[in-house]
Short mmCIF file of C-alpha atoms and ligand atoms in Angstrom, two decimals:
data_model
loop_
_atom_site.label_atom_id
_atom_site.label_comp_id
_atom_site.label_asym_id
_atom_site.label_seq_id
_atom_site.Cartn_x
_atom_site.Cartn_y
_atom_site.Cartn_z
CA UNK A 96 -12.24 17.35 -1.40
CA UNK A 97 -12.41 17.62 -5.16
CA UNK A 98 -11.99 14.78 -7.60
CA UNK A 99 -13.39 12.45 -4.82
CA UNK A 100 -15.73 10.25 -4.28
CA UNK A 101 -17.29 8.95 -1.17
CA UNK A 102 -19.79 5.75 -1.57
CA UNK A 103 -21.40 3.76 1.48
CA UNK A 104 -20.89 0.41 0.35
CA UNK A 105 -19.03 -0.95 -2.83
CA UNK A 106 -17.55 -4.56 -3.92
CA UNK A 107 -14.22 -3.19 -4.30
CA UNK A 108 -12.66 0.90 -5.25
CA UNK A 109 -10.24 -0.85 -7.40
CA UNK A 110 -13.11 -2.48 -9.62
CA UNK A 111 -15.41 0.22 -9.28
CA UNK A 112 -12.65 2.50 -11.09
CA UNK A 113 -11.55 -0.35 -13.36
CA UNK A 114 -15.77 -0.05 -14.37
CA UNK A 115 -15.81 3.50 -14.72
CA UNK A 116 -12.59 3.26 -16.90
CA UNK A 117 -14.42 0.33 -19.24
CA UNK A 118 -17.92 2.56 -19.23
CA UNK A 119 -15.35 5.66 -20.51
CA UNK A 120 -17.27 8.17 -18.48
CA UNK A 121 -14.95 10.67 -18.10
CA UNK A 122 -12.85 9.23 -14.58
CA UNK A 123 -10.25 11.88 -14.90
CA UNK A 124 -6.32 11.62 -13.84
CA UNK A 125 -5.87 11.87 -9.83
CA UNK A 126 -9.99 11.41 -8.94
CA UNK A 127 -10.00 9.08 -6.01
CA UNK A 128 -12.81 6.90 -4.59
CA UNK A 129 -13.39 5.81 -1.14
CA UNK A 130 -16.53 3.84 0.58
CA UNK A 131 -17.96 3.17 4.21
CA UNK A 132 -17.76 -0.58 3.45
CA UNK A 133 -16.10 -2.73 1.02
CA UNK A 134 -18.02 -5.96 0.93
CA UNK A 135 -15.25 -7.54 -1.80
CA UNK A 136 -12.06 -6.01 -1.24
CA UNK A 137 -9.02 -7.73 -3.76
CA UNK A 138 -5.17 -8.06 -2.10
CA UNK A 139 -2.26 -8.82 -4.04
CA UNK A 140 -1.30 -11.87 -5.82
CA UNK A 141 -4.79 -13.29 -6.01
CA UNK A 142 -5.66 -13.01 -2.34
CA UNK A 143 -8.95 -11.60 -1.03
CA UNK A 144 -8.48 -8.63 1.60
CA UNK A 145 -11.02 -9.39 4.38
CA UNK A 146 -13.30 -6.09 5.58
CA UNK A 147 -15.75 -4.45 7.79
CA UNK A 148 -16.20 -1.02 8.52
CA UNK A 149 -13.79 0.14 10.69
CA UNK A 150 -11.32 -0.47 7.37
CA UNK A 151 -10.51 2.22 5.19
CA UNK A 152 -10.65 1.25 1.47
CA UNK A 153 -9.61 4.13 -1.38
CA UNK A 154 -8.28 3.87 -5.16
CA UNK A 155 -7.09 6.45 -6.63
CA UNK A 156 -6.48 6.84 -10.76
CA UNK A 157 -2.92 7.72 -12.38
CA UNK A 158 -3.16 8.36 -16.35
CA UNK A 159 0.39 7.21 -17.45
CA UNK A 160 2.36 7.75 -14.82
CA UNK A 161 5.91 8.14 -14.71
CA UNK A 162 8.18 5.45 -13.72
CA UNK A 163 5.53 3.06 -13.20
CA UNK A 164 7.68 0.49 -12.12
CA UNK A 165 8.22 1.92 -9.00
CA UNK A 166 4.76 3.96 -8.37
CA UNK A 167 3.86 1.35 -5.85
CA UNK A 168 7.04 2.09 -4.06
CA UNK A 169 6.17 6.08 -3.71
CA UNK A 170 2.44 5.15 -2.22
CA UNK A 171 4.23 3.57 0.24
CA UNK A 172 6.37 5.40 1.56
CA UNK A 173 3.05 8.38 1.08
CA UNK A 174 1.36 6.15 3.18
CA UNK A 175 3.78 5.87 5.70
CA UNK A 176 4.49 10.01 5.91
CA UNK A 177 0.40 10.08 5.64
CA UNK A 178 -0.20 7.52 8.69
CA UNK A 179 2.84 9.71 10.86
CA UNK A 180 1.17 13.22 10.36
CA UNK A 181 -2.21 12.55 11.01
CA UNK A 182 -0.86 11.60 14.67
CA UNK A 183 1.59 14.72 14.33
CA UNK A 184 -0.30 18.04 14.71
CA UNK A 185 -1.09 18.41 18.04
CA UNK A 186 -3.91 16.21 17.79
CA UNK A 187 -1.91 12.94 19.75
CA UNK A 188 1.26 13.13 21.85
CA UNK A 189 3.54 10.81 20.16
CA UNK A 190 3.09 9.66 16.10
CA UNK A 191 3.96 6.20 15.90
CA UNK A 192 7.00 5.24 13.53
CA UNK A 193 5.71 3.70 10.22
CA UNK A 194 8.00 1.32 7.99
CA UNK A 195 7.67 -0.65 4.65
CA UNK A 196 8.20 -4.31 4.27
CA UNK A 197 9.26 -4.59 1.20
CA UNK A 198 8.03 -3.65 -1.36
CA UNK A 199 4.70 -2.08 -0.11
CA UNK A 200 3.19 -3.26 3.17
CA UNK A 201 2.92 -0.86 5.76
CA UNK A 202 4.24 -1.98 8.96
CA UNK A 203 4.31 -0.17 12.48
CA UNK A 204 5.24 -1.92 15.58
CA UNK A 205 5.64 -5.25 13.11
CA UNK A 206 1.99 -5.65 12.29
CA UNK A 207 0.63 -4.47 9.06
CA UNK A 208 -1.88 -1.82 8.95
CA UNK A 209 -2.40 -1.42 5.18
CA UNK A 210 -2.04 -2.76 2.40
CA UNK A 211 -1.64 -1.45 -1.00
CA UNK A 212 -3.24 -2.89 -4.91
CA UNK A 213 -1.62 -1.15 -7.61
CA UNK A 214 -3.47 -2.84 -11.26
CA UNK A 215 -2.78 -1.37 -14.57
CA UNK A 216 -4.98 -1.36 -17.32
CA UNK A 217 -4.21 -0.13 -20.75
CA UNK A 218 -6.66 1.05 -23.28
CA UNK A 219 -4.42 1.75 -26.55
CA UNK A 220 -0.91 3.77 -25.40
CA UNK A 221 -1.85 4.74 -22.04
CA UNK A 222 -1.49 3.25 -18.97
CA UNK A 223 -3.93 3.34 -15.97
CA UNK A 224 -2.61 2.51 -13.21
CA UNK A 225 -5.12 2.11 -10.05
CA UNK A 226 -3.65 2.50 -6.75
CA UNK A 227 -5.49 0.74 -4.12
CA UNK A 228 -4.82 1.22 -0.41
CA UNK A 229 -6.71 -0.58 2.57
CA UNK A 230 -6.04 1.16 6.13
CA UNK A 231 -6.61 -1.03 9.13
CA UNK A 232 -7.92 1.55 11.20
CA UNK A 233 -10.05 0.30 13.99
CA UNK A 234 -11.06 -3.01 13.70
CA UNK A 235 -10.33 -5.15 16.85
CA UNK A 236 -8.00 -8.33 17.74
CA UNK A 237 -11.00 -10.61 16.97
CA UNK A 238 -11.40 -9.41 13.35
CA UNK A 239 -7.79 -10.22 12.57
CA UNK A 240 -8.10 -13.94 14.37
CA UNK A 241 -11.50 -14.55 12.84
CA UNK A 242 -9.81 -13.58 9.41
CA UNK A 243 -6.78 -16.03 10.46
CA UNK A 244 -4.38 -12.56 9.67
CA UNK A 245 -2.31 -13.12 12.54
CA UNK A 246 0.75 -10.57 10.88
CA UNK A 247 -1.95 -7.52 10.83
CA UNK A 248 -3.19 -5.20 13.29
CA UNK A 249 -5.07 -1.71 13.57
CA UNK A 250 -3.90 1.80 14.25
CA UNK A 251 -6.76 1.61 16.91
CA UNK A 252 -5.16 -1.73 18.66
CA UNK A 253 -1.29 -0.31 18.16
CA UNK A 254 -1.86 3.78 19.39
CA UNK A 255 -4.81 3.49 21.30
CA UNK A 256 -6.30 6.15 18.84
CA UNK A 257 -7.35 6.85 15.28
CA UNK A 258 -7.48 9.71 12.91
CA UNK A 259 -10.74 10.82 12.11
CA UNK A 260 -11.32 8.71 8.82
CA UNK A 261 -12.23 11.61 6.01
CA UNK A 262 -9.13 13.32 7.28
CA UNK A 263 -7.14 10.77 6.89
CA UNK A 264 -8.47 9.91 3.62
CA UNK A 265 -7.91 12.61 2.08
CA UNK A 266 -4.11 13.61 3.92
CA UNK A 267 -3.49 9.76 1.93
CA UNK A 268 -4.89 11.12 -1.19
CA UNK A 269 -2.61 14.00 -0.95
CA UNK A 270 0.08 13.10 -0.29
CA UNK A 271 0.21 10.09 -2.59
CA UNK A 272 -0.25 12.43 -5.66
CA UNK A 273 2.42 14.24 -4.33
CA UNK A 274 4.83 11.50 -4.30
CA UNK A 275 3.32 10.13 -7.49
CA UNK A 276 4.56 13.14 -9.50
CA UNK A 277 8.19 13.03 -8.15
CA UNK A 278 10.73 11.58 -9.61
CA UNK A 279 11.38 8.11 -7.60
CA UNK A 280 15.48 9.45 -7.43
CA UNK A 281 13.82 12.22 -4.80
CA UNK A 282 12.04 9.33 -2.88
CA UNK A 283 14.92 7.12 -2.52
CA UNK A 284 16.51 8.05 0.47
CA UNK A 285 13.39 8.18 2.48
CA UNK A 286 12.06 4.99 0.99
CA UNK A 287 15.44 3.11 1.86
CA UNK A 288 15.53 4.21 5.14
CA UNK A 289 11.83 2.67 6.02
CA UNK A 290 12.39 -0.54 4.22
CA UNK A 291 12.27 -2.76 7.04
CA UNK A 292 14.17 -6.12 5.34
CA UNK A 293 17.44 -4.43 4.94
CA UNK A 294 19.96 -6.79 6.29
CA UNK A 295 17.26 -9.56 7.27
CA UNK A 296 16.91 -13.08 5.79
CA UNK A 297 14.32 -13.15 3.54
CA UNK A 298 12.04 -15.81 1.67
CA UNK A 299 11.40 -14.73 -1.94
CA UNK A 300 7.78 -16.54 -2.80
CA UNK A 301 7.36 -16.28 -6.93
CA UNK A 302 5.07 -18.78 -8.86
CA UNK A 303 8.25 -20.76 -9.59
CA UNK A 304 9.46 -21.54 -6.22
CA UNK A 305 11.12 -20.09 -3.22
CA UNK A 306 14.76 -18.75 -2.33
CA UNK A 307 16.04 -17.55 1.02
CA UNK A 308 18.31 -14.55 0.93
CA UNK A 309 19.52 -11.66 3.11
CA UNK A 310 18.03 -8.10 1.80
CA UNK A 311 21.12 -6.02 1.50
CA UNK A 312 19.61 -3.00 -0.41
CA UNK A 313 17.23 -1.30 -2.82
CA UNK A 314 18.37 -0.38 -5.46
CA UNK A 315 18.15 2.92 -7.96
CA UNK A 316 14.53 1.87 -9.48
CA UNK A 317 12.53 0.26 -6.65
CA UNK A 318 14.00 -3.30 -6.67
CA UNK A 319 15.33 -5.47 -3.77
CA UNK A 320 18.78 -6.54 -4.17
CA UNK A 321 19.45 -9.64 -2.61
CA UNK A 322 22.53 -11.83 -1.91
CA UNK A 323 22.80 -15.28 -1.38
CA UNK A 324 25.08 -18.08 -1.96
CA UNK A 325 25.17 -17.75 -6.22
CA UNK A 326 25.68 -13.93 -5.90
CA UNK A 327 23.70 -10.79 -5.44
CA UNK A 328 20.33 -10.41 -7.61
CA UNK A 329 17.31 -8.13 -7.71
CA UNK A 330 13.94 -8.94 -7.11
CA UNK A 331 11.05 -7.42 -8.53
CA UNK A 332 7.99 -6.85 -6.74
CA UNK A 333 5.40 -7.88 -9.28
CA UNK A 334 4.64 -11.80 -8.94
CA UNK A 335 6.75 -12.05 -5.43
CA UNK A 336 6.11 -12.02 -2.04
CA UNK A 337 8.82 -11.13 0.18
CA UNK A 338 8.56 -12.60 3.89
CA UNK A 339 11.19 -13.04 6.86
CA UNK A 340 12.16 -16.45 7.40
CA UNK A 341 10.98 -16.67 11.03
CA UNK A 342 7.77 -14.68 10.30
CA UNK A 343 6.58 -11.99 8.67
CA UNK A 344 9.21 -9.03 8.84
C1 BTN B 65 -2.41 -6.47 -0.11
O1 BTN B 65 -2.60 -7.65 -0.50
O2 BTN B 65 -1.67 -6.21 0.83
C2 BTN B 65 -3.07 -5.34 -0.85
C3 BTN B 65 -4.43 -5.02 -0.26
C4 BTN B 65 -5.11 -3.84 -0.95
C5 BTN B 65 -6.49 -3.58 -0.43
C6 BTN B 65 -7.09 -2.32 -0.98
S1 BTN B 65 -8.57 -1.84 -0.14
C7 BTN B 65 -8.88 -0.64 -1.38
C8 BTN B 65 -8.52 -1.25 -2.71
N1 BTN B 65 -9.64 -2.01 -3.25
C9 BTN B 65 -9.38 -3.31 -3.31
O3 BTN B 65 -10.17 -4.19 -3.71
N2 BTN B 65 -8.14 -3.57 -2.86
C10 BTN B 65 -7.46 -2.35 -2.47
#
């Protein structure tokens, strides 16, 4: 594939772009990165995302993109068409049925199998924004105990089978510039339709506390919209966590 980059081992593809952005070399609009191992892998909000091989780690760069406030949701819902076809195809009888909890985790069968980093950095007017996206792909039930990630799961563990891993790299790559460069408006529909809270009870974690709520919608640019006792609100997805009050979903 061009614009890519395949390393075996690396701390992390976010900061190994992030370094090739500060070093100025030249890391041009939609190159993406990807590694056998990542040995230091970042997750949102400060959290570390635990690894071996059998993980898929990429990044891929975005030079000012548009709407950036919603980029992360697009990936997502990339991800989740990405995840679908690689089963579609004839290579698998049945693709398993991905979904979002909001605003970017991919879920299918309610365990996450990826995760998704989006960090911007700004150097004058532009914005870089790195998309990061860790597939659980085959590691097994002991990984996720041993990592005390009881909410996550593989593609392996949930379909009994796994996309070969450059192909599925590089479908993700795809299709996630696709969905980059369309307006969110022509994502909406699909987007809503995985978004997995809708009409749950929700905990919104922020650095400033927490507030139960039922999810009622998304709205126009990406946000939550929430109701609860005071009145309907959106939520954001940059400092919060959204979880279900009885669990994850
Ligand atoms: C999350 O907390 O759910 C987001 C996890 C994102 C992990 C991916 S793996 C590839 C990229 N490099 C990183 O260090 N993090 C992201």
């Amino acid at each position: 594939m061009e614009n890519a980059i395949y390393l075996d081992e690396v701390d992390s593809t976010n900061s190994y772009i992030k370094r090739r952005l500060a070093n100025n070399d030249g890391f041009a609009d939609g190159c993406a990165v990807t590694a056998r191992l990542q040995t230091a892998g970042r997750g949102r909000l400060g959290h570390d995302w635990a690894a071996n091989e059998d993980m898929l780690p990429l990044s891929i760069l975005f030079k000012d993109p548009p709407e950036r406030e919603n980029l992360t949701a697009r990936v997502g819902l990339a991800v989740c068409e990405s995840i679908e076809s690689c089963y579609d195809g004839g290579t698998f009888d049945a693709a398993p049925v991905a979904g979002i909890k909001w605003a970017n985790d991919i879920i299918i069968a309610s365990r996450k199998v990826c995760g998704i980093l989006c960090e911007s950095v700004f150097f004058g007017d532009c914005a870089n924004v790195i998309v990061g996206i860790g597939v659980n792909v085959s590691q097994s039930a002991d990984f996720f105990e041993t990592a005390d990630l009881p909410h996550a799961a593989s593609l392996l563990m949930l379909t009994g089978k796994v996309p070969e891993r450059e192909r599925l790299f590089e479908n993700i790559v795809e299709r996630v510039k696709f969905r980059a460069a369309m307006p969110f408006a022509e994502c909406y529909g699909e987007y809503k339709r995985r978004v997995l809270n809708l009409g749950r009870q929700v905990k919104i974690i922020s650095p400033i506390g927490e507030r139960v709520a039922e999810a009622v919608d998304v709205a126009s640019n990406g946000f939550l919209v929430c109701r609860d006792e005071s009145g309907v609100f959106e939520v954001n997805s940059g400092e919060v966590s959204v979880r279900g009050i009885d669990g994850y979903l």
